[in-house]
PDB file of C-alpha atoms in Angstrom:
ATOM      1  CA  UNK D1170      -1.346  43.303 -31.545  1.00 43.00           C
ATOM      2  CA  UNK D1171      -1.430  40.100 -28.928  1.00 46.00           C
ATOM      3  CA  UNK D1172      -4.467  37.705 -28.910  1.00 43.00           C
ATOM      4  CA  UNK D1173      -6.074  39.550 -25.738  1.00 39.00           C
ATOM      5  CA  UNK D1174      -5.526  43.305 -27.320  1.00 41.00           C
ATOM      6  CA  UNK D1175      -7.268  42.088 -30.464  1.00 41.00           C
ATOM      7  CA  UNK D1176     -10.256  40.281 -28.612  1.00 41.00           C
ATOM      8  CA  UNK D1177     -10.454  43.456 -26.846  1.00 41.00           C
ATOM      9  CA  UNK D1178     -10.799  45.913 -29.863  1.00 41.00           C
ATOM     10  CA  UNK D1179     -13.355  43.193 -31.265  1.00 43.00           C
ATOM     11  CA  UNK D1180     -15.325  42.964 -28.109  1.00 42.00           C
ATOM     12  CA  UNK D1181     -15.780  46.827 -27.948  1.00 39.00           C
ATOM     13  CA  UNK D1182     -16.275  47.233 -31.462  1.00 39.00           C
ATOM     14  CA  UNK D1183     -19.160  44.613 -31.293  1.00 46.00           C
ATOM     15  CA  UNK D1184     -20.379  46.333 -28.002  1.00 43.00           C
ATOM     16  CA  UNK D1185     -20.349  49.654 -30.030  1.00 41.00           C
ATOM     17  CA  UNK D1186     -22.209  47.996 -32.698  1.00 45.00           C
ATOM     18  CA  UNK D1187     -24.904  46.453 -30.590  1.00 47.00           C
ATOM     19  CA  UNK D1188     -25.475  49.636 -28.829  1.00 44.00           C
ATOM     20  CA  UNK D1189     -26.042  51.765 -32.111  1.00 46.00           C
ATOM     21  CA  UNK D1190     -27.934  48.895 -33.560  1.00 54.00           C
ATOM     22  CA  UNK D1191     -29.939  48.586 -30.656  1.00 70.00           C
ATOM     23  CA  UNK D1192     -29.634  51.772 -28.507  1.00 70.00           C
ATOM     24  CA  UNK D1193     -33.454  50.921 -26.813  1.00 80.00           C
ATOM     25  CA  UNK D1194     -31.807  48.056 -25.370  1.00 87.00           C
ATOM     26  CA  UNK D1195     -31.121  49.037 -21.853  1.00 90.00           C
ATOM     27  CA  UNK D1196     -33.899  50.968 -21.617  1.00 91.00           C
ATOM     28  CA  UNK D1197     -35.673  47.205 -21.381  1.00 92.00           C
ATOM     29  CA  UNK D1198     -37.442  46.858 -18.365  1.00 94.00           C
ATOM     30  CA  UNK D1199     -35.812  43.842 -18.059  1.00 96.00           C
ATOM     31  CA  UNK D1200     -32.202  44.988 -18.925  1.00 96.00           C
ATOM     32  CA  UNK D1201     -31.229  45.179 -15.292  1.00 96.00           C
ATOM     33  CA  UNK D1202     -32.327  41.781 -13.827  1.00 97.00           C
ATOM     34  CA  UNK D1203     -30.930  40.179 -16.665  1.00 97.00           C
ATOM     35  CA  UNK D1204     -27.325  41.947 -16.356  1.00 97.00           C
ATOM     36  CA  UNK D1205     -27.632  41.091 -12.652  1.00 98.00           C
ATOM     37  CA  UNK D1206     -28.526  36.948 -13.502  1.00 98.00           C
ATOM     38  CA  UNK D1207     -25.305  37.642 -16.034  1.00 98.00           C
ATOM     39  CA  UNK D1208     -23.092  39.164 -12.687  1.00 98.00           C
ATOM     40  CA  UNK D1209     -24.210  36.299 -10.737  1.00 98.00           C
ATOM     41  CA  UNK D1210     -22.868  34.010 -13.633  1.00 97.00           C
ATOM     42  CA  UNK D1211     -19.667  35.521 -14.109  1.00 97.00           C
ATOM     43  CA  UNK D1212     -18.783  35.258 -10.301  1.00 97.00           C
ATOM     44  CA  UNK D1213     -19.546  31.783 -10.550  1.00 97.00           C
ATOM     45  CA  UNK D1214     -17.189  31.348 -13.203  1.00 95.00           C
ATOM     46  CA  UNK D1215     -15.007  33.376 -11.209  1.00 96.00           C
ATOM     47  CA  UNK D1216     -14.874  31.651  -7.830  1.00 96.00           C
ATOM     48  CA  UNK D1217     -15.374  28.054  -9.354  1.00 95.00           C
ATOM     49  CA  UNK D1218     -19.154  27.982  -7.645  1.00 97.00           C
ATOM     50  CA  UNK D1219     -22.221  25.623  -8.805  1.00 96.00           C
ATOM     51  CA  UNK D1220     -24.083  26.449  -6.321  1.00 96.00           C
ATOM     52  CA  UNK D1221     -24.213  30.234  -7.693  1.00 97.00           C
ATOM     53  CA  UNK D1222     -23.966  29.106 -10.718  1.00 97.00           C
ATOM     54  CA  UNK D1223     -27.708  27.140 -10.185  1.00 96.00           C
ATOM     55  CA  UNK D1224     -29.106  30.770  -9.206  1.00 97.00           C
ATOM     56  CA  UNK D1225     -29.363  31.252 -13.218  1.00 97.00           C
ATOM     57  CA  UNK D1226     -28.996  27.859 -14.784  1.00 97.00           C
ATOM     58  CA  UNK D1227     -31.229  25.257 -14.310  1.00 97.00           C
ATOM     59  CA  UNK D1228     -30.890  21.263 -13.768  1.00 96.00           C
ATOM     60  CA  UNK D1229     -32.257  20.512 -17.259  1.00 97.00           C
ATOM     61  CA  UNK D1230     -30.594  23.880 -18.794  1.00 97.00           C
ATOM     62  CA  UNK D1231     -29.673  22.234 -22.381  1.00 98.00           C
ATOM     63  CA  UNK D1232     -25.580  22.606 -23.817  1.00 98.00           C
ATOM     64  CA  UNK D1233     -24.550  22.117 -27.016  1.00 98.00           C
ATOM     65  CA  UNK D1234     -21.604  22.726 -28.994  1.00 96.00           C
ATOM     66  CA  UNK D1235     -19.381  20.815 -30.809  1.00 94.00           C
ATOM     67  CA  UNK D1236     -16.139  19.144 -29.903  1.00 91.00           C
ATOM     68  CA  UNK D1237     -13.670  19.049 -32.237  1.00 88.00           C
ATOM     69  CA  UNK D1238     -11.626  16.315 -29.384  1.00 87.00           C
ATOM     70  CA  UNK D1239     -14.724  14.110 -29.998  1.00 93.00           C
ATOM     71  CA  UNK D1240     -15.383  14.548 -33.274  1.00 94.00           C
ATOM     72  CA  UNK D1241     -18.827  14.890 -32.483  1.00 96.00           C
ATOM     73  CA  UNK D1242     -21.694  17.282 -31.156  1.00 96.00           C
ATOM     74  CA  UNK D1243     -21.441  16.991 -27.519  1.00 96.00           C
ATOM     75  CA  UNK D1244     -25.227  17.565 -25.668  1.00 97.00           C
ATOM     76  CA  UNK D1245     -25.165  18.165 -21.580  1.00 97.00           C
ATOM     77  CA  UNK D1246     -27.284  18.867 -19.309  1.00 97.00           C
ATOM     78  CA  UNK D1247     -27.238  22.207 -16.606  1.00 96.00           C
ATOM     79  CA  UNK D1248     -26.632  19.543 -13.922  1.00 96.00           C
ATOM     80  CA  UNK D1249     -23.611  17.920 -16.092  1.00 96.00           C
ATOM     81  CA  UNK D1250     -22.380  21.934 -16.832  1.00 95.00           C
ATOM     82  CA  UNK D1251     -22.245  23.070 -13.623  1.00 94.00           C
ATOM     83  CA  UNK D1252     -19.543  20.062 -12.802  1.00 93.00           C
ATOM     84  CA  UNK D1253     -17.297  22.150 -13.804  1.00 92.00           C
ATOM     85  CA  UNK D1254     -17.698  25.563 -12.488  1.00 93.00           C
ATOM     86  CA  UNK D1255     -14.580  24.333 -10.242  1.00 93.00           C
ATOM     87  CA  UNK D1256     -11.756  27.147  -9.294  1.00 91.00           C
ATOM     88  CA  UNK D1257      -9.046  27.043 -11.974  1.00 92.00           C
ATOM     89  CA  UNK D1258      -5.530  27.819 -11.144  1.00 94.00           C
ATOM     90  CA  UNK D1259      -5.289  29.877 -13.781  1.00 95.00           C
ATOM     91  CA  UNK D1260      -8.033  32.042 -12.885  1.00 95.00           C
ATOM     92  CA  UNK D1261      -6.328  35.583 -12.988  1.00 95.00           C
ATOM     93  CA  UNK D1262      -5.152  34.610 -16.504  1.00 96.00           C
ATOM     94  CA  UNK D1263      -8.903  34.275 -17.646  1.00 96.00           C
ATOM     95  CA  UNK D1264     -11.019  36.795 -19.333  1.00 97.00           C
ATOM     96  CA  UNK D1265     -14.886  36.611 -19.570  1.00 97.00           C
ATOM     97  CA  UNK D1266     -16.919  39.573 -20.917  1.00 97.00           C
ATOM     98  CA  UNK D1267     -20.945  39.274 -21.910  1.00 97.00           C
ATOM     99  CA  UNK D1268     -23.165  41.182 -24.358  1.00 96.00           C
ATOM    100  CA  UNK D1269     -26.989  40.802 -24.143  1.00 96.00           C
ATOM    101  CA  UNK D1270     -27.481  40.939 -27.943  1.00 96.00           C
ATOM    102  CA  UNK D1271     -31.816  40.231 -27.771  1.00 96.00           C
ATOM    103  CA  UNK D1272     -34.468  41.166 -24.844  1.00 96.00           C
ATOM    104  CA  UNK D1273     -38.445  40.782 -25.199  1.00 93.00           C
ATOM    105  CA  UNK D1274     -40.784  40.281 -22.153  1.00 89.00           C
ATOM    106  CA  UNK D1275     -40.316  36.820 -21.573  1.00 91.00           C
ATOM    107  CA  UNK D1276     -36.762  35.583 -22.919  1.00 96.00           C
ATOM    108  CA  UNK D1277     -33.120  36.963 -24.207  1.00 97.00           C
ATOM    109  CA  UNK D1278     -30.427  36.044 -25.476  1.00 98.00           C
ATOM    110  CA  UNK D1279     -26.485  36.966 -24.407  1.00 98.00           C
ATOM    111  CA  UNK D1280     -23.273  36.077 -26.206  1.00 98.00           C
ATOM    112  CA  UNK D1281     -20.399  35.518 -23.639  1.00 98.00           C
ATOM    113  CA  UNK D1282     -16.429  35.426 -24.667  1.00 98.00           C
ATOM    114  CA  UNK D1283     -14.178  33.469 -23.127  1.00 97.00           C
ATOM    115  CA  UNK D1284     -10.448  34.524 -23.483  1.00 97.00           C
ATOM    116  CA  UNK D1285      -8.806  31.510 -21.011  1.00 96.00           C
ATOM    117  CA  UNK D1286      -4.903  30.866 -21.502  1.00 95.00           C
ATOM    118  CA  UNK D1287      -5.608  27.840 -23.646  1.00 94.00           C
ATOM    119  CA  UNK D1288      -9.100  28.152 -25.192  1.00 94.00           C
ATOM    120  CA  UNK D1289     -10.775  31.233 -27.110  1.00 97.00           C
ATOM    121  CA  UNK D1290     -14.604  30.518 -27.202  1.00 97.00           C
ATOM    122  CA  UNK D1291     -17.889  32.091 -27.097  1.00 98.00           C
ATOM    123  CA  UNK D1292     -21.217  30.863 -25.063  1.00 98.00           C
ATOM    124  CA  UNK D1293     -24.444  32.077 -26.477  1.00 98.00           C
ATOM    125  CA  UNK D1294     -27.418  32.074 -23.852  1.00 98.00           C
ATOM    126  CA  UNK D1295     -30.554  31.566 -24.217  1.00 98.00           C
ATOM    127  CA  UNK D1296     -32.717  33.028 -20.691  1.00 98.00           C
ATOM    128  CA  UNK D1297     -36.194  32.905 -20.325  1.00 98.00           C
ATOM    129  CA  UNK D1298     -38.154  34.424 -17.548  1.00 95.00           C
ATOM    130  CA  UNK D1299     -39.473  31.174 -15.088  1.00 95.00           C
ATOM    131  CA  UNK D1300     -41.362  31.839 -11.724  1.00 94.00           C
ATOM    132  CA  UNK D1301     -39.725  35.485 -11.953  1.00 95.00           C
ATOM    133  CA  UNK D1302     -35.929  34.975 -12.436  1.00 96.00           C
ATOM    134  CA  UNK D1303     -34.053  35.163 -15.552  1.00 98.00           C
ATOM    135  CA  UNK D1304     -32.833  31.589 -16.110  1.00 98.00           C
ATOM    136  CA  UNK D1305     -30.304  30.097 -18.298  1.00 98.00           C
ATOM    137  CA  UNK D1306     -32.272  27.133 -20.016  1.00 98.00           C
ATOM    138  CA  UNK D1307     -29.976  26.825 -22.825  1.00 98.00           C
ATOM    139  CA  UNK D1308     -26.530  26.934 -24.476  1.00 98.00           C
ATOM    140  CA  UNK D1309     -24.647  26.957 -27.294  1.00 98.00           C
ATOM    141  CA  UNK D1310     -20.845  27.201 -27.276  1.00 96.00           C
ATOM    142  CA  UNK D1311     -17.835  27.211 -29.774  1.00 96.00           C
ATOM    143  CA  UNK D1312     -14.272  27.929 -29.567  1.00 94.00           C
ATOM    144  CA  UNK D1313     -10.862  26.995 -30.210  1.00 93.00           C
ATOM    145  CA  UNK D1314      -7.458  25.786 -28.411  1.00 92.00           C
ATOM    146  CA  UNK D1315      -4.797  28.418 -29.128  1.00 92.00           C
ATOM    147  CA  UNK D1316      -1.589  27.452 -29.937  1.00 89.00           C
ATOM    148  CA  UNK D1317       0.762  26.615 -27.285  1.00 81.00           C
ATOM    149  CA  UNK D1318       3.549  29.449 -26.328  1.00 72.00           C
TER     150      UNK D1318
END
C-alpha cells in the first residue's frame, strides 16, 4: 500500500473512530459554522489566498511546532502564517483533509492532515468563538519530509 492509500485508510479509520466515540458531535449547534470556517480554510490553502485565509485566522493567531531544520521550536504569529498561503505548483499533488475532534459553546479544536509531495504533517487548531465567528487563534503543527522518489 503507497503512502497516500495508507494515510487514507488511517484518516477514515480515525474519522470512524471519532464518530463512534463522539456520535453527538455534529449534532453541535456549532458543528456547521465551524465546518464552514474549516471550508473557508481549506480553499485558502487551496488557491494560495491570505486574504481568505484572515476570514478564520487572526493577526496574533499563535503557531508552534517544532522544526527539526532549526533544531529548535519555531513560534509565529497568524500575520507571519498567512505569508505563506501562496499558490504552490504542486497544488493538484496535495492532499488536506480535517477532523473536528472537540466542540463546546465557546471553542474547538480540529486536527488537519497534510499529505503534500514532500511533507506528511498534521495541524491541530485551536478556534474559539470571537465577535461571532469561529476563529483560528492557535496552532500546533508536526510532520515529516518523506523520502525523496
Amino acid at each position: 500500500m503507497n503512502t497516500f492509500s495508507t494515510l487514507c485508510a488511517a484518516a477514515v479509520l480515525s474519522l470512524s473512530f471519532a464518530a463512534a466515540a463522539n456520535p453527538a458531535l455534529k449534532q453541535h449547534a456549532e458543528y456547521a459554522a465551524i465546518d464552514q470556517q474549516m471550508q473557508t480554510m481549506m480553499q485558502a490553502f487551496e488557491q494560495g489566498d491570505a486574504a481568505k485565509a484572515h476570514r478564520v485566522i487572526l493577526q496574533d493567531t499563535v503557531v508552534v511546532g517544532y522544526s527539526k531544520k532549526q533544531q529548535k521550536v519555531v513560534n509565529v504569529s497568524g500575520a507571519e502564517w498567512s505569508k505563506g498561503f501562496q499558490v504552490s505548483p504542486d497544488e493538484a499533488e496535495r492532499h488536506r483533509q480535517y477532523q473536528i475532534l472537540d466542540i463546546t459553546d465557546t471553542g474547538a479544536v480540529v486536527k488537519v492532515m497534510l499529505d503534500y509531495p514532500q511533507w506528511l504533517g498534521v495541524d491541530y487548531l485551536a478556534m474559539t468563538k470571537v465577535d461571532g465567528q469561529w476563529r483560528v487563534v492557535s496552532k500546533s503543527w508536526s510532520g515529516t519530509m518523506k523520502p525523496a522518489k
